[in-house]
Amino acid sequence: MMRYLLPLFAFMVLAAFLLVGLTLNPRQVPSPLIDKPAPKFQLNHLHQPDQIMSSDENLGKVWMLNVWASWCVACRDEHPLLVQLARTGIVPIYGLNYKDERNTALQWLKRYGDPYAISIVDSDGKVGIDYGVYGVPETYVIDKKGIIRHKQIGPVTVDSLEKTILPLIKELQQQV
């Protein structure tokens, strides 16, 4: 009797893990950086390459960092929504232009609109590695103390913006 119970128990455990796995959203990959300080950087501006932006410049405000590239098809999908969000002035959006050619990136922003307070250049992808970027677009919500509070993998959508990102931003802006 015992020799039948052990395989049955193993099957039930395996089935339970499978059922739990089927309920998970593959786009919600947990980031080890959530609730940790955002990696520091000093990068050149895309529009004015002789100027440098430091991540420390945003301490004291809630902001978004959007990783994008002109060669990224999904970036084009989310871009009109970012342009619209930027016009509201609710939160400053900073662009991290990832592994891109400067002139191509500038032309892309001219053609589709520029939602970024500043777009900075990560031509070699080192800052992207520090942030755990494994595909573009990715978007981070960073609080006043420089702590990453949310990571959006893939394009920002109306749904993710309304249900997750904007409520979080409003909550973080009210914190001292």
mmCIF file with all atom_site columns, C-alpha atoms in Angstrom, residues 23-160:
data_model
loop_
_atom_site.group_PDB
_atom_site.id
_atom_site.type_symbol
_atom_site.label_atom_id
_atom_site.label_alt_id
_atom_site.label_comp_id
_atom_site.label_asym_id
_atom_site.label_entity_id
_atom_site.label_seq_id
_atom_site.pdbx_PDB_ins_code
_atom_site.Cartn_x
_atom_site.Cartn_y
_atom_site.Cartn_z
_atom_site.occupancy
_atom_site.B_iso_or_equiv
_atom_site.pdbx_formal_charge
_atom_site.auth_seq_id
_atom_site.auth_comp_id
_atom_site.auth_asym_id
_atom_site.auth_atom_id
_atom_site.pdbx_PDB_model_num
ATOM 1   C CA . THR A 1 23  ? -1.855 31.381 -12.510 1.00 0.00 ? 23  THR A CA 1
ATOM 2   C CA . LEU A 1 24  ? 1.314  33.509 -12.654 1.00 0.00 ? 24  LEU A CA 1
ATOM 3   C CA . ASN A 1 25  ? 1.747  36.313 -15.166 1.00 0.00 ? 25  ASN A CA 1
ATOM 4   C CA . PRO A 1 26  ? 5.007  35.810 -17.118 1.00 0.00 ? 26  PRO A CA 1
ATOM 5   C CA . ARG A 1 27  ? 5.273  39.592 -17.646 1.00 0.00 ? 27  ARG A CA 1
ATOM 6   C CA . GLN A 1 28  ? 5.523  40.096 -13.892 1.00 0.00 ? 28  GLN A CA 1
ATOM 7   C CA . VAL A 1 29  ? 9.050  38.882 -13.350 1.00 0.00 ? 29  VAL A CA 1
ATOM 8   C CA . PRO A 1 30  ? 10.042 40.034 -9.875  1.00 0.00 ? 30  PRO A CA 1
ATOM 9   C CA . SER A 1 31  ? 13.024 42.348 -9.865  1.00 0.00 ? 31  SER A CA 1
ATOM 10  C CA . PRO A 1 32  ? 15.624 41.985 -7.123  1.00 0.00 ? 32  PRO A CA 1
ATOM 11  C CA . LEU A 1 33  ? 15.968 45.791 -7.259  1.00 0.00 ? 33  LEU A CA 1
ATOM 12  C CA . ILE A 1 34  ? 12.452 46.554 -6.014  1.00 0.00 ? 34  ILE A CA 1
ATOM 13  C CA . ASP A 1 35  ? 12.675 48.465 -2.713  1.00 0.00 ? 35  ASP A CA 1
ATOM 14  C CA . LYS A 1 36  ? 16.422 48.905 -3.159  1.00 0.00 ? 36  LYS A CA 1
ATOM 15  C CA . PRO A 1 37  ? 18.398 52.008 -4.155  1.00 0.00 ? 37  PRO A CA 1
ATOM 16  C CA . ALA A 1 38  ? 18.401 52.686 -7.884  1.00 0.00 ? 38  ALA A CA 1
ATOM 17  C CA . PRO A 1 39  ? 21.861 52.126 -9.369  1.00 0.00 ? 39  PRO A CA 1
ATOM 18  C CA . LYS A 1 40  ? 23.850 55.344 -9.643  1.00 0.00 ? 40  LYS A CA 1
ATOM 19  C CA . PHE A 1 41  ? 24.830 56.681 -13.039 1.00 0.00 ? 41  PHE A CA 1
ATOM 20  C CA . GLN A 1 42  ? 26.368 59.646 -14.793 1.00 0.00 ? 42  GLN A CA 1
ATOM 21  C CA . LEU A 1 43  ? 25.532 59.683 -18.483 1.00 0.00 ? 43  LEU A CA 1
ATOM 22  C CA . ASN A 1 44  ? 25.620 62.158 -21.342 1.00 0.00 ? 44  ASN A CA 1
ATOM 23  C CA . HIS A 1 45  ? 22.423 63.812 -22.547 1.00 0.00 ? 45  HIS A CA 1
ATOM 24  C CA . LEU A 1 46  ? 21.170 62.606 -25.912 1.00 0.00 ? 46  LEU A CA 1
ATOM 25  C CA . HIS A 1 47  ? 20.317 66.116 -27.159 1.00 0.00 ? 47  HIS A CA 1
ATOM 26  C CA . GLN A 1 48  ? 23.320 67.859 -25.628 1.00 0.00 ? 48  GLN A CA 1
ATOM 27  C CA . PRO A 1 49  ? 26.150 65.302 -25.471 1.00 0.00 ? 49  PRO A CA 1
ATOM 28  C CA . ASP A 1 50  ? 28.467 67.711 -23.665 1.00 0.00 ? 50  ASP A CA 1
ATOM 29  C CA . GLN A 1 51  ? 26.111 67.737 -20.650 1.00 0.00 ? 51  GLN A CA 1
ATOM 30  C CA . ILE A 1 52  ? 25.969 64.971 -18.067 1.00 0.00 ? 52  ILE A CA 1
ATOM 31  C CA . MET A 1 53  ? 23.059 63.837 -15.942 1.00 0.00 ? 53  MET A CA 1
ATOM 32  C CA . SER A 1 54  ? 23.569 62.117 -12.619 1.00 0.00 ? 54  SER A CA 1
ATOM 33  C CA . SER A 1 55  ? 20.928 59.940 -11.004 1.00 0.00 ? 55  SER A CA 1
ATOM 34  C CA . ASP A 1 56  ? 21.443 61.981 -7.820  1.00 0.00 ? 56  ASP A CA 1
ATOM 35  C CA . GLU A 1 57  ? 19.852 64.995 -9.560  1.00 0.00 ? 57  GLU A CA 1
ATOM 36  C CA . ASN A 1 58  ? 16.440 63.402 -9.046  1.00 0.00 ? 58  ASN A CA 1
ATOM 37  C CA . LEU A 1 59  ? 16.693 62.893 -5.293  1.00 0.00 ? 59  LEU A CA 1
ATOM 38  C CA . GLY A 1 60  ? 13.721 64.563 -3.650  1.00 0.00 ? 60  GLY A CA 1
ATOM 39  C CA . LYS A 1 61  ? 11.259 63.831 -6.442  1.00 0.00 ? 61  LYS A CA 1
ATOM 40  C CA . VAL A 1 62  ? 9.340  60.859 -7.788  1.00 0.00 ? 62  VAL A CA 1
ATOM 41  C CA . TRP A 1 63  ? 10.345 60.065 -11.357 1.00 0.00 ? 63  TRP A CA 1
ATOM 42  C CA . MET A 1 64  ? 10.156 57.453 -14.075 1.00 0.00 ? 64  MET A CA 1
ATOM 43  C CA . LEU A 1 65  ? 13.063 55.996 -16.004 1.00 0.00 ? 65  LEU A CA 1
ATOM 44  C CA . ASN A 1 66  ? 11.995 54.573 -19.361 1.00 0.00 ? 66  ASN A CA 1
ATOM 45  C CA . VAL A 1 67  ? 14.494 52.367 -21.192 1.00 0.00 ? 67  VAL A CA 1
ATOM 46  C CA . TRP A 1 68  ? 13.961 52.752 -24.940 1.00 0.00 ? 68  TRP A CA 1
ATOM 47  C CA . ALA A 1 69  ? 15.654 52.477 -28.316 1.00 0.00 ? 69  ALA A CA 1
ATOM 48  C CA . SER A 1 70  ? 14.840 53.539 -31.858 1.00 0.00 ? 70  SER A CA 1
ATOM 49  C CA . TRP A 1 71  ? 15.253 49.924 -33.023 1.00 0.00 ? 71  TRP A CA 1
ATOM 50  C CA . CYS A 1 72  ? 12.687 48.672 -30.476 1.00 0.00 ? 72  CYS A CA 1
ATOM 51  C CA . VAL A 1 73  ? 9.301  47.869 -32.024 1.00 0.00 ? 73  VAL A CA 1
ATOM 52  C CA . ALA A 1 74  ? 7.514  47.626 -28.660 1.00 0.00 ? 74  ALA A CA 1
ATOM 53  C CA . CYS A 1 75  ? 8.878  51.065 -27.711 1.00 0.00 ? 75  CYS A CA 1
ATOM 54  C CA . ARG A 1 76  ? 6.866  52.521 -30.549 1.00 0.00 ? 76  ARG A CA 1
ATOM 55  C CA . ASP A 1 77  ? 3.727  50.880 -29.114 1.00 0.00 ? 77  ASP A CA 1
ATOM 56  C CA . GLU A 1 78  ? 4.075  52.550 -25.711 1.00 0.00 ? 78  GLU A CA 1
ATOM 57  C CA . HIS A 1 79  ? 5.464  55.860 -26.958 1.00 0.00 ? 79  HIS A CA 1
ATOM 58  C CA . PRO A 1 80  ? 2.170  57.742 -27.615 1.00 0.00 ? 80  PRO A CA 1
ATOM 59  C CA . LEU A 1 81  ? 1.089  56.932 -24.064 1.00 0.00 ? 81  LEU A CA 1
ATOM 60  C CA . LEU A 1 82  ? 4.362  58.297 -22.662 1.00 0.00 ? 82  LEU A CA 1
ATOM 61  C CA . VAL A 1 83  ? 3.981  61.471 -24.731 1.00 0.00 ? 83  VAL A CA 1
ATOM 62  C CA . GLN A 1 84  ? 0.456  61.890 -23.373 1.00 0.00 ? 84  GLN A CA 1
ATOM 63  C CA . LEU A 1 85  ? 1.617  61.257 -19.791 1.00 0.00 ? 85  LEU A CA 1
ATOM 64  C CA . ALA A 1 86  ? 4.449  63.782 -20.149 1.00 0.00 ? 86  ALA A CA 1
ATOM 65  C CA . ARG A 1 87  ? 1.959  66.463 -21.234 1.00 0.00 ? 87  ARG A CA 1
ATOM 66  C CA . THR A 1 88  ? 0.016  66.027 -17.979 1.00 0.00 ? 88  THR A CA 1
ATOM 67  C CA . GLY A 1 89  ? 3.066  66.956 -15.901 1.00 0.00 ? 89  GLY A CA 1
ATOM 68  C CA . ILE A 1 90  ? 2.146  64.348 -13.283 1.00 0.00 ? 90  ILE A CA 1
ATOM 69  C CA . VAL A 1 91  ? 5.641  62.867 -13.187 1.00 0.00 ? 91  VAL A CA 1
ATOM 70  C CA . PRO A 1 92  ? 8.897  63.617 -14.977 1.00 0.00 ? 92  PRO A CA 1
ATOM 71  C CA . ILE A 1 93  ? 9.932  60.865 -17.373 1.00 0.00 ? 93  ILE A CA 1
ATOM 72  C CA . TYR A 1 94  ? 13.610 60.364 -18.104 1.00 0.00 ? 94  TYR A CA 1
ATOM 73  C CA . GLY A 1 95  ? 14.667 58.282 -21.073 1.00 0.00 ? 95  GLY A CA 1
ATOM 74  C CA . LEU A 1 96  ? 17.547 55.833 -21.024 1.00 0.00 ? 96  LEU A CA 1
ATOM 75  C CA . ASN A 1 97  ? 18.425 55.445 -24.694 1.00 0.00 ? 97  ASN A CA 1
ATOM 76  C CA . TYR A 1 98  ? 19.756 51.896 -24.747 1.00 0.00 ? 98  TYR A CA 1
ATOM 77  C CA . LYS A 1 99  ? 22.412 50.615 -27.174 1.00 0.00 ? 99  LYS A CA 1
ATOM 78  C CA . ASP A 1 100 ? 21.333 52.990 -29.906 1.00 0.00 ? 100 ASP A CA 1
ATOM 79  C CA . GLU A 1 101 ? 22.872 55.296 -32.494 1.00 0.00 ? 101 GLU A CA 1
ATOM 80  C CA . ARG A 1 102 ? 22.602 58.940 -31.426 1.00 0.00 ? 102 ARG A CA 1
ATOM 81  C CA . ASN A 1 103 ? 21.381 60.357 -34.754 1.00 0.00 ? 103 ASN A CA 1
ATOM 82  C CA . THR A 1 104 ? 18.836 57.590 -35.229 1.00 0.00 ? 104 THR A CA 1
ATOM 83  C CA . ALA A 1 105 ? 17.528 58.126 -31.703 1.00 0.00 ? 105 ALA A CA 1
ATOM 84  C CA . LEU A 1 106 ? 17.222 61.881 -32.250 1.00 0.00 ? 106 LEU A CA 1
ATOM 85  C CA . GLN A 1 107 ? 15.349 61.343 -35.516 1.00 0.00 ? 107 GLN A CA 1
ATOM 86  C CA . TRP A 1 108 ? 13.031 58.852 -33.810 1.00 0.00 ? 108 TRP A CA 1
ATOM 87  C CA . LEU A 1 109 ? 12.132 61.361 -31.075 1.00 0.00 ? 109 LEU A CA 1
ATOM 88  C CA . LYS A 1 110 ? 11.607 64.098 -33.644 1.00 0.00 ? 110 LYS A CA 1
ATOM 89  C CA . ARG A 1 111 ? 9.259  61.857 -35.616 1.00 0.00 ? 111 ARG A CA 1
ATOM 90  C CA . TYR A 1 112 ? 7.237  60.364 -32.722 1.00 0.00 ? 112 TYR A CA 1
ATOM 91  C CA . GLY A 1 113 ? 7.507  63.097 -30.078 1.00 0.00 ? 113 GLY A CA 1
ATOM 92  C CA . ASP A 1 114 ? 9.763  63.506 -27.084 1.00 0.00 ? 114 ASP A CA 1
ATOM 93  C CA . PRO A 1 115 ? 8.161  62.728 -23.712 1.00 0.00 ? 115 PRO A CA 1
ATOM 94  C CA . TYR A 1 116 ? 11.444 62.904 -21.803 1.00 0.00 ? 116 TYR A CA 1
ATOM 95  C CA . ALA A 1 117 ? 12.548 65.643 -19.440 1.00 0.00 ? 117 ALA A CA 1
ATOM 96  C CA . ILE A 1 118 ? 16.020 64.443 -20.422 1.00 0.00 ? 118 ILE A CA 1
ATOM 97  C CA . SER A 1 119 ? 17.083 61.449 -22.432 1.00 0.00 ? 119 SER A CA 1
ATOM 98  C CA . ILE A 1 120 ? 20.459 60.024 -21.522 1.00 0.00 ? 120 ILE A CA 1
ATOM 99  C CA . VAL A 1 121 ? 22.668 57.729 -23.568 1.00 0.00 ? 121 VAL A CA 1
ATOM 100 C CA . ASP A 1 122 ? 23.602 54.196 -22.503 1.00 0.00 ? 122 ASP A CA 1
ATOM 101 C CA . SER A 1 123 ? 25.394 53.233 -25.705 1.00 0.00 ? 123 SER A CA 1
ATOM 102 C CA . ASP A 1 124 ? 27.314 50.311 -24.220 1.00 0.00 ? 124 ASP A CA 1
ATOM 103 C CA . GLY A 1 125 ? 24.427 49.054 -22.052 1.00 0.00 ? 125 GLY A CA 1
ATOM 104 C CA . LYS A 1 126 ? 26.361 49.142 -18.759 1.00 0.00 ? 126 LYS A CA 1
ATOM 105 C CA . VAL A 1 127 ? 23.715 51.141 -16.894 1.00 0.00 ? 127 VAL A CA 1
ATOM 106 C CA . GLY A 1 128 ? 21.075 48.849 -18.353 1.00 0.00 ? 128 GLY A CA 1
ATOM 107 C CA . ILE A 1 129 ? 22.945 45.899 -16.875 1.00 0.00 ? 129 ILE A CA 1
ATOM 108 C CA . ASP A 1 130 ? 23.037 47.644 -13.482 1.00 0.00 ? 130 ASP A CA 1
ATOM 109 C CA . TYR A 1 131 ? 19.253 48.081 -13.665 1.00 0.00 ? 131 TYR A CA 1
ATOM 110 C CA . GLY A 1 132 ? 18.697 44.475 -14.719 1.00 0.00 ? 132 GLY A CA 1
ATOM 111 C CA . VAL A 1 133 ? 17.409 45.354 -18.176 1.00 0.00 ? 133 VAL A CA 1
ATOM 112 C CA . TYR A 1 134 ? 17.041 42.289 -20.345 1.00 0.00 ? 134 TYR A CA 1
ATOM 113 C CA . GLY A 1 135 ? 14.763 43.737 -22.991 1.00 0.00 ? 135 GLY A CA 1
ATOM 114 C CA . VAL A 1 136 ? 13.357 47.078 -24.006 1.00 0.00 ? 136 VAL A CA 1
ATOM 115 C CA . PRO A 1 137 ? 11.142 48.795 -23.188 1.00 0.00 ? 137 PRO A CA 1
ATOM 116 C CA . GLU A 1 138 ? 11.337 48.657 -19.429 1.00 0.00 ? 138 GLU A CA 1
ATOM 117 C CA . THR A 1 139 ? 10.157 51.384 -17.079 1.00 0.00 ? 139 THR A CA 1
ATOM 118 C CA . TYR A 1 140 ? 11.071 52.074 -13.468 1.00 0.00 ? 140 TYR A CA 1
ATOM 119 C CA . VAL A 1 141 ? 9.249  54.195 -10.886 1.00 0.00 ? 141 VAL A CA 1
ATOM 120 C CA . ILE A 1 142 ? 11.760 55.681 -8.465  1.00 0.00 ? 142 ILE A CA 1
ATOM 121 C CA . ASP A 1 143 ? 10.801 57.453 -5.255  1.00 0.00 ? 143 ASP A CA 1
ATOM 122 C CA . LYS A 1 144 ? 12.105 60.641 -3.626  1.00 0.00 ? 144 LYS A CA 1
ATOM 123 C CA . LYS A 1 145 ? 14.856 58.763 -1.802  1.00 0.00 ? 145 LYS A CA 1
ATOM 124 C CA . GLY A 1 146 ? 16.111 57.104 -4.988  1.00 0.00 ? 146 GLY A CA 1
ATOM 125 C CA . ILE A 1 147 ? 14.521 53.722 -4.265  1.00 0.00 ? 147 ILE A CA 1
ATOM 126 C CA . ILE A 1 148 ? 13.063 51.644 -7.110  1.00 0.00 ? 148 ILE A CA 1
ATOM 127 C CA . ARG A 1 149 ? 9.404  51.005 -6.289  1.00 0.00 ? 149 ARG A CA 1
ATOM 128 C CA . HIS A 1 150 ? 8.177  49.435 -9.519  1.00 0.00 ? 150 HIS A CA 1
ATOM 129 C CA . LYS A 1 151 ? 9.548  47.838 -12.664 1.00 0.00 ? 151 LYS A CA 1
ATOM 130 C CA . GLN A 1 152 ? 7.360  47.553 -15.751 1.00 0.00 ? 152 GLN A CA 1
ATOM 131 C CA . ILE A 1 153 ? 8.639  44.902 -18.117 1.00 0.00 ? 153 ILE A CA 1
ATOM 132 C CA . GLY A 1 154 ? 7.515  45.502 -21.670 1.00 0.00 ? 154 GLY A CA 1
ATOM 133 C CA . PRO A 1 155 ? 5.484  48.432 -22.940 1.00 0.00 ? 155 PRO A CA 1
ATOM 134 C CA . VAL A 1 156 ? 3.559  50.662 -20.570 1.00 0.00 ? 156 VAL A CA 1
ATOM 135 C CA . THR A 1 157 ? -0.118 50.152 -21.383 1.00 0.00 ? 157 THR A CA 1
ATOM 136 C CA . VAL A 1 158 ? -3.213 52.118 -20.469 1.00 0.00 ? 158 VAL A CA 1
ATOM 137 C CA . ASP A 1 159 ? -4.087 49.311 -18.051 1.00 0.00 ? 159 ASP A CA 1
ATOM 138 C CA . SER A 1 160 ? -0.670 49.233 -16.336 1.00 0.00 ? 160 SER A CA 1
#
